[in-house]
Short mmCIF file of C-alpha atoms and ligand atoms in Angstrom, two decimals:
data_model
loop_
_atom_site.label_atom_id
_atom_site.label_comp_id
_atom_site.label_asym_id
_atom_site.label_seq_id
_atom_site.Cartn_x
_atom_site.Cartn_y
_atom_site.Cartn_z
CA UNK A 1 17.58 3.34 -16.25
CA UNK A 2 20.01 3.55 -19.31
CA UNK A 3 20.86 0.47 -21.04
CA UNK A 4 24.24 -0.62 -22.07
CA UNK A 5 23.67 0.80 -25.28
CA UNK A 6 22.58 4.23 -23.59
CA UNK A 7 19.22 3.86 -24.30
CA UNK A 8 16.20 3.99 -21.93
CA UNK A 9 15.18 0.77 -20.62
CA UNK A 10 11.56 0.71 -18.53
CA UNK A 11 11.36 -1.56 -15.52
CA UNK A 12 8.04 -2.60 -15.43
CA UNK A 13 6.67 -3.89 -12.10
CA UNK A 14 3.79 -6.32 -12.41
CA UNK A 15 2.79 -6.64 -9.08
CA UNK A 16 1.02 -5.49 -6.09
CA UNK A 17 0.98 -6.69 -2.78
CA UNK A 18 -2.28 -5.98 -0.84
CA UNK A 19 -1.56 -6.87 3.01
CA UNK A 20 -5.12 -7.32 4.11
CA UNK A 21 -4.78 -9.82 7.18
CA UNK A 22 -5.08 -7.37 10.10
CA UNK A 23 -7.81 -7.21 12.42
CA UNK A 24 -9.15 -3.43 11.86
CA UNK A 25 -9.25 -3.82 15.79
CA UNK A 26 -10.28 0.24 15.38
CA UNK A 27 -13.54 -0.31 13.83
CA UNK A 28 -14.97 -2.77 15.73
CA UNK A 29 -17.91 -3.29 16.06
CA UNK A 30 -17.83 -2.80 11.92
CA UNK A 31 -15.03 -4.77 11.24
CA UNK A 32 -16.47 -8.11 13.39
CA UNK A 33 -17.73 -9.65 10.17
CA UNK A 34 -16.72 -7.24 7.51
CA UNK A 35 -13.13 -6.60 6.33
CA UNK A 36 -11.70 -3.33 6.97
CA UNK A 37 -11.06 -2.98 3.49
CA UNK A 38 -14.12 -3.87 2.41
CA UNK A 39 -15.78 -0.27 4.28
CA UNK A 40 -16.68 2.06 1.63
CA UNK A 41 -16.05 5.89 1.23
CA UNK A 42 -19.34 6.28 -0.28
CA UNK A 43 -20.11 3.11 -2.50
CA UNK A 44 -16.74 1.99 -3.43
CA UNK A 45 -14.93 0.10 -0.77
CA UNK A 46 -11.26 0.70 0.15
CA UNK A 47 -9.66 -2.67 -1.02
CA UNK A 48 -10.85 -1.26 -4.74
CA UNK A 49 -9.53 2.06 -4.31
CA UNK A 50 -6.05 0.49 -4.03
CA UNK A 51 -6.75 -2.21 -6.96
CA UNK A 52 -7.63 0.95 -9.25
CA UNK A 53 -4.56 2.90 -7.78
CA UNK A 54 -2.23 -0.15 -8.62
CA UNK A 55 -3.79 -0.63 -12.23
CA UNK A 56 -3.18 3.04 -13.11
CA UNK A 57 0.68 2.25 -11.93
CA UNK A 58 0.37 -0.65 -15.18
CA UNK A 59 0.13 -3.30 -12.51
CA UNK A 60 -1.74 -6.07 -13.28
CA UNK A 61 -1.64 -8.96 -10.50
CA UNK A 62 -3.03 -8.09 -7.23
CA UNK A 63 -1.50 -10.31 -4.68
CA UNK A 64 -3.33 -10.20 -1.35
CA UNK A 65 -2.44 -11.36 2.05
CA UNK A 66 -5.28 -12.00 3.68
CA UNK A 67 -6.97 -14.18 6.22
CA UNK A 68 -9.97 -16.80 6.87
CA UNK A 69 -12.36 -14.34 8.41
CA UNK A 70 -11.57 -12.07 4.75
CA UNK A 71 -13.90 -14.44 2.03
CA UNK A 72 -15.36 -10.77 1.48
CA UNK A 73 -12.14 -9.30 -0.46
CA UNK A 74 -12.23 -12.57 -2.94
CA UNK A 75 -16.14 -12.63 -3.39
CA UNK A 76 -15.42 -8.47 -4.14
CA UNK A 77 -13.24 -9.65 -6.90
CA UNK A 78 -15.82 -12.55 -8.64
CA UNK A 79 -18.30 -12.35 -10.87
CA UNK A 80 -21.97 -12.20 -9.25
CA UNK A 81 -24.03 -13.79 -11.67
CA UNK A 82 -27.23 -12.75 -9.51
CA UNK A 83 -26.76 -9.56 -8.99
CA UNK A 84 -25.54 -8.85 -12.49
CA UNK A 85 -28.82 -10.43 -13.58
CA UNK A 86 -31.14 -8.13 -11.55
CA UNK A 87 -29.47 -5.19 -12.80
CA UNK A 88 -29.01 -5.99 -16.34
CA UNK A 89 -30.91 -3.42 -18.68
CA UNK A 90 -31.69 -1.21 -15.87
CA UNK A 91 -30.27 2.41 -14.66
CA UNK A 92 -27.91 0.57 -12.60
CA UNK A 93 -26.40 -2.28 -14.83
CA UNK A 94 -23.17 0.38 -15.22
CA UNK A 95 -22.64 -0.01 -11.08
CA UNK A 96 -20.34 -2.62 -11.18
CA UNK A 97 -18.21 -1.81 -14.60
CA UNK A 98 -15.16 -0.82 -12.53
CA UNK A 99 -14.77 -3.73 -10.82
CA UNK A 100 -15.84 -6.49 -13.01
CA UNK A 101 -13.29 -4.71 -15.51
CA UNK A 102 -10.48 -4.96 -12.59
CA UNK A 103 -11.27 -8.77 -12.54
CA UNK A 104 -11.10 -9.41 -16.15
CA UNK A 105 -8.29 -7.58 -16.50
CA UNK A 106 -5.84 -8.13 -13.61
CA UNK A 107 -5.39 -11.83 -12.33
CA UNK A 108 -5.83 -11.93 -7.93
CA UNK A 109 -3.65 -14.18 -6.02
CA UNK A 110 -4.14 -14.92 -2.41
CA UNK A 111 -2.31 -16.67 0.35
CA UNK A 112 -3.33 -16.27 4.11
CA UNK A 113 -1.18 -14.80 7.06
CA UNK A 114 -2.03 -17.47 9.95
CA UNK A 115 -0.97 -14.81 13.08
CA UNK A 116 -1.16 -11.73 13.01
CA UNK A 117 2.72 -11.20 13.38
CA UNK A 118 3.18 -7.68 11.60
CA UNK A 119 3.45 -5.85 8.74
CA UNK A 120 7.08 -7.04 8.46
CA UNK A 121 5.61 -10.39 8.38
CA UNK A 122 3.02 -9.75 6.44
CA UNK A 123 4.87 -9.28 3.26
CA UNK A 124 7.25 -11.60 3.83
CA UNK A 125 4.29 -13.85 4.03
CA UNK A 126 3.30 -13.10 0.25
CA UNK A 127 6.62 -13.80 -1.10
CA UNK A 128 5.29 -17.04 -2.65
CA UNK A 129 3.38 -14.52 -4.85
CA UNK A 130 5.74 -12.27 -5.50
CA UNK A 131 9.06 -14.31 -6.62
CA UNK A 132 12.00 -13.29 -7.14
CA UNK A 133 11.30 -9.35 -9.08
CA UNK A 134 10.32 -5.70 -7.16
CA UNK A 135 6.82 -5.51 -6.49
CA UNK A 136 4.29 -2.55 -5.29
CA UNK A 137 2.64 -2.71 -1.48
CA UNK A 138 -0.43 -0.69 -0.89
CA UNK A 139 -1.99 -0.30 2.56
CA UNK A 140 -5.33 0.12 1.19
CA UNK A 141 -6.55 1.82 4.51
CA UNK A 142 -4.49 4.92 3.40
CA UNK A 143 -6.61 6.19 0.64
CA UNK A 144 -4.35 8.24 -1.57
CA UNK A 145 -5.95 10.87 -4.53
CA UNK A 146 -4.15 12.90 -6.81
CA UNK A 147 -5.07 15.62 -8.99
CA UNK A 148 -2.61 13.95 -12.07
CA UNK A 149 -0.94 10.99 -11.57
CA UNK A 150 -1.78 8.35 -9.06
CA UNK A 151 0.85 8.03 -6.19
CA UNK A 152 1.58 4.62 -6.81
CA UNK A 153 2.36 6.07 -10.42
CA UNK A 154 4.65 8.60 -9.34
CA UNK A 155 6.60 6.05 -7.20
CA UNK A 156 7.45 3.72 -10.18
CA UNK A 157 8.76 6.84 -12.34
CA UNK A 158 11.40 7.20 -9.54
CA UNK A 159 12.04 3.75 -9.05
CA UNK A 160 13.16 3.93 -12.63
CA UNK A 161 16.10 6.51 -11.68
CA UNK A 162 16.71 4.03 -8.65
CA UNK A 163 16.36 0.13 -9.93
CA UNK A 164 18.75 -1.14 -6.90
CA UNK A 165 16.35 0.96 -4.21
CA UNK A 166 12.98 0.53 -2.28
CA UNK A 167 10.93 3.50 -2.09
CA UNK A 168 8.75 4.48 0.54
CA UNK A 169 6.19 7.34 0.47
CA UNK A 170 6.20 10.06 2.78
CA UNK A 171 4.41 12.94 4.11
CA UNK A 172 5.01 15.61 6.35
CA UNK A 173 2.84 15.04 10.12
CA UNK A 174 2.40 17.20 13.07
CA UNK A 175 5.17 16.19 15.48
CA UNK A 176 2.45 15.39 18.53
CA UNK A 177 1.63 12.35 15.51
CA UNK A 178 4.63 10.97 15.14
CA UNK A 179 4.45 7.99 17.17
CA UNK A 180 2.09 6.49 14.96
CA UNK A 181 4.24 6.07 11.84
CA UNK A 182 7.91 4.87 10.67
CA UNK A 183 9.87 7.92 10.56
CA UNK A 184 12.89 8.59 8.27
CA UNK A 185 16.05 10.69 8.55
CA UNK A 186 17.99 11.63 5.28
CA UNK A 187 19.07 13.93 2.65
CA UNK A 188 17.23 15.27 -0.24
CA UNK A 189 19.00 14.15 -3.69
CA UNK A 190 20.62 16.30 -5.12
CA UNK A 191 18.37 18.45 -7.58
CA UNK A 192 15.34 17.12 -6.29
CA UNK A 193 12.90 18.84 -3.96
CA UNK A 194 10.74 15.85 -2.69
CA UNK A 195 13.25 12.98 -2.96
CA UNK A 196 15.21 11.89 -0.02
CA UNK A 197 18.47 9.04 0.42
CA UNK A 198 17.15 7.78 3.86
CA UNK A 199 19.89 6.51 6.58
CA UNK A 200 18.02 6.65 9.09
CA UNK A 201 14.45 5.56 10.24
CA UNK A 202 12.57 4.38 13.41
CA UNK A 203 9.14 2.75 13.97
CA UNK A 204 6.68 4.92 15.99
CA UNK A 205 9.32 7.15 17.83
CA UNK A 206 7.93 9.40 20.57
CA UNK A 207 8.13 13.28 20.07
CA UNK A 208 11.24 13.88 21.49
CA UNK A 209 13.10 11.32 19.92
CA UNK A 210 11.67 11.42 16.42
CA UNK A 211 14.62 12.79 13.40
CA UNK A 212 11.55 14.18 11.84
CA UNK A 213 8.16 14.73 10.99
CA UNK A 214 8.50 12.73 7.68
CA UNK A 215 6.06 9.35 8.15
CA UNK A 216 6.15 6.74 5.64
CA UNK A 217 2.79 5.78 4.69
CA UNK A 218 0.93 2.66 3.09
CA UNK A 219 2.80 3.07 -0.43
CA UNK A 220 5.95 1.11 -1.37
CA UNK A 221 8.02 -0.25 -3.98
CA UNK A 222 10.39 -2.82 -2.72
CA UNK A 223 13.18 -4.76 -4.47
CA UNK A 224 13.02 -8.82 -3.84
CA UNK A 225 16.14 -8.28 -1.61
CA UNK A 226 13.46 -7.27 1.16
CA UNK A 227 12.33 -10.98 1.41
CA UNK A 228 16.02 -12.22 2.81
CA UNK A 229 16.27 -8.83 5.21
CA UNK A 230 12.87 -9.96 6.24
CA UNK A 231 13.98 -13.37 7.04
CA UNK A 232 16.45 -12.29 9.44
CA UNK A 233 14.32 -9.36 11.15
CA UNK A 234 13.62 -9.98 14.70
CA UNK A 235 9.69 -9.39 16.43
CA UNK A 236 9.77 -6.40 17.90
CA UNK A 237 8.68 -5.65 21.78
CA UNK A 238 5.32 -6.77 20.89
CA UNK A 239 6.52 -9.72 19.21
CA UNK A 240 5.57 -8.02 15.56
CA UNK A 241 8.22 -7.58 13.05
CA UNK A 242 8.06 -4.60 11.60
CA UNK A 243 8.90 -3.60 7.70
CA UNK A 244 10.53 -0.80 8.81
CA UNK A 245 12.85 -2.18 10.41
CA UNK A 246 13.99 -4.58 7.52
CA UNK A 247 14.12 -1.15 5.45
CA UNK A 248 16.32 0.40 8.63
CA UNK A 249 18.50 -2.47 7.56
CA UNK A 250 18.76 -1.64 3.55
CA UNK A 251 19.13 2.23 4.39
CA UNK A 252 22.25 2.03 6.03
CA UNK A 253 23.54 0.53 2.47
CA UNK A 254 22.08 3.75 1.05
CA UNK A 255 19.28 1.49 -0.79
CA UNK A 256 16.03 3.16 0.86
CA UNK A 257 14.46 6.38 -1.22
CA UNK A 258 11.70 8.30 0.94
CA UNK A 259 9.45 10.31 -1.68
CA UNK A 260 6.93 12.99 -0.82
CA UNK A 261 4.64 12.73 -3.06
CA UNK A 262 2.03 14.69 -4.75
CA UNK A 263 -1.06 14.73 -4.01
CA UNK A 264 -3.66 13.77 -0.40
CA UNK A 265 -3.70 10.97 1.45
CA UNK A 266 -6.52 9.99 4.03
CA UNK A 267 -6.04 7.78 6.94
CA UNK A 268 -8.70 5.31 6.81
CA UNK A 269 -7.94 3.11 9.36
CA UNK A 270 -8.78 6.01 12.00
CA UNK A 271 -12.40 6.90 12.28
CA UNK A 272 -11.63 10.43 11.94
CA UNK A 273 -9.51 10.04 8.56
CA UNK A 274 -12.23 7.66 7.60
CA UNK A 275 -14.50 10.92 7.79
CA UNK A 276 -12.54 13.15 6.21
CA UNK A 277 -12.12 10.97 3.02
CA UNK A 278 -16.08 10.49 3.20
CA UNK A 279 -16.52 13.99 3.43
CA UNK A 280 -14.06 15.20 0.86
CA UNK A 281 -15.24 12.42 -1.17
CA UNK A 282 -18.95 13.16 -1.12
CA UNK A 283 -18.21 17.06 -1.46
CA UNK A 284 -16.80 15.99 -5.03
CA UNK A 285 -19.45 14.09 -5.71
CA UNK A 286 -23.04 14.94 -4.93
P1 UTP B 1 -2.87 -1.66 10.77
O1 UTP B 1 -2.35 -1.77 12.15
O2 UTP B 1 -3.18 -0.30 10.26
O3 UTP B 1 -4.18 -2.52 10.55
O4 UTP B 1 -1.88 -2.39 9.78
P2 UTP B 1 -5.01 -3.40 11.53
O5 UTP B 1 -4.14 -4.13 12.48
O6 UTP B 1 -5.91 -4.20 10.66
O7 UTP B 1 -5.91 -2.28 12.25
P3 UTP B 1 -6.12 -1.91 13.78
O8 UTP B 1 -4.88 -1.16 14.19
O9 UTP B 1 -6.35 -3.17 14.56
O10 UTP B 1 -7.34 -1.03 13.74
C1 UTP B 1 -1.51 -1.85 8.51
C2 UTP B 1 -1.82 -2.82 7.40
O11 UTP B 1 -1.10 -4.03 7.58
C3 UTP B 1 -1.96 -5.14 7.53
C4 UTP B 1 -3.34 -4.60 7.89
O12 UTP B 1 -4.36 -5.43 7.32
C5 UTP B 1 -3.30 -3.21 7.28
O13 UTP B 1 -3.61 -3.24 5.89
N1 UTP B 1 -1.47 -6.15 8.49
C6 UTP B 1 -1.04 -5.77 9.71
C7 UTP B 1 -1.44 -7.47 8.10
O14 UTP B 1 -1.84 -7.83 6.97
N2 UTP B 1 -0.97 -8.39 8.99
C8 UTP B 1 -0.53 -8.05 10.23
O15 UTP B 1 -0.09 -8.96 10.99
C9 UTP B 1 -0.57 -6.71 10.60
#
């Protein structure tokens, strides 16, 4: 964004919202005791993926809505004076560098979701973390890589061009999947090959009645103004309210971006995406 004086101004967003309440009904048995995002793709769970993925974006609070049955994510985040004990001076005493370095560096705020009443809800749930300034949202159960810059990262270089506008990630699915995502209709900007003005979007549309294959997935930047659109979104059929619905609302002022972003994203929540990301994973690594 240009300044009144012409020049550049950054706008730096400090925070990340981590919506971590849900059930992770799909991997139960797994998920009984354990939180979803606390599965690993090989020894790393998914919760830190997105923490690292958020600090390479410059963020540096990691707000998390979360539940009682999720002590896990918070203990994930705190120093373990035993462990680091047994470990020190041997072979292993590097294992947990990354994330003690996330918690000495980034400061974690949580505040619990009581029902499970939606995404939608979800967020507006963490607003008493967020305030009144645009803020990051990672689904952590999407597991995004990138061969340069992180996704997240991307996103907040195009919220730069677009200070008054959410922006949702996207990425092309087969039509017969569909029905599993938020779906957007729009135009690409002009000049730009993977940046779309939505004005248009529906939650989990069937086949026929989708406006396209483009699915938003678990990244977003969102401007405060989402909190009072939230506040007036009604549940849905299954008594859920639903963020995309809130962002149907700010689209039709032209204040929605979709971006297709670079780089792979891996559907965690599903067992078979939860594969895949092992697999590709493990294929880079051993
Ligand atoms: P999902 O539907 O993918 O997660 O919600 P889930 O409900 O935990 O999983 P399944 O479908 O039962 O297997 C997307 C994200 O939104 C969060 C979830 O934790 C997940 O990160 N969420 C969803 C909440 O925090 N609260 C909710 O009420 C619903």
């Amino acid at each position: 964004m240009k300044s009144m004086f012409g020049l550049e101004t950054f706008i730096k967003i400090n925070k990340c919202l981590f919506p971590v309440a849900g059930y992770g009904t799909r991997f139960l048995p797994a998920t009984k005791a354990i939180p979803k995002e606390m599965l690993p793709i090989l020894t790393k769970p998914l919760i830190q993926y997105g923490v690292e993925e958020a600090m390479s974006a410059g963020m540096t609070t990691m707000a998390m809505v979360t539940s009682k049955y999720k002590q896990a994510i918070k203990n994930h985040f705190e120093p373990h004076s035993d462990i680091e004990a047994s470990i020190k001076d041997t072979a292993k005493e590097s294992l947990l560098d990354e994330v003690n370095h996330a918690s000495s560096v980034c400061n974690f705020t949580y505040i619990e979701q009581d029902k499970m009443l939606g995404l939608g809800h979800a967020i507006y749930t963490g607003k008493p973390l967020i305030g009144n300034e645009p803020f990051a949202v990672i689904l952590p159960d999407d597991l995004c890589t990138s061969v340069s810059e992180s996704v997240l990262k991307q996103m907040t270089k195009l919220y730069q061009q677009h200070p008054n506008c959410c922006i949702v990630a996207i990425e092309e699915v087969p039509m017969t999947e569909v029905d599993k995502y938020g779906v957007i209709d729009g135009e690409l900007l002009e000049g730009s090959s993977n940046a779309y003005r939505v004005n248009s979007m529906v939650e989990k549309p069937s086949p026929e009645n989708a406006p396209t294959n483009l699915a938003i997935i678990g990244r977003y930047i969102l401007t405060p103004e989402i909190f009072d659109v939230l506040e007036k979104t009604p549940a849905d059929k299954n008594g859920e309210i639903q963020i995309t619905d809130a962002l149907m609302i700010l689209s039709k002022q032209g204040k929605v971006i979709a971006y297709k972003f670079d780089g792979e994203r891996f559907d965690c929540g599903s067992v078979k995406g939860f594969v895949a990301a092992t697999n590709a994973f493990a294929k880079k690594l051993l």
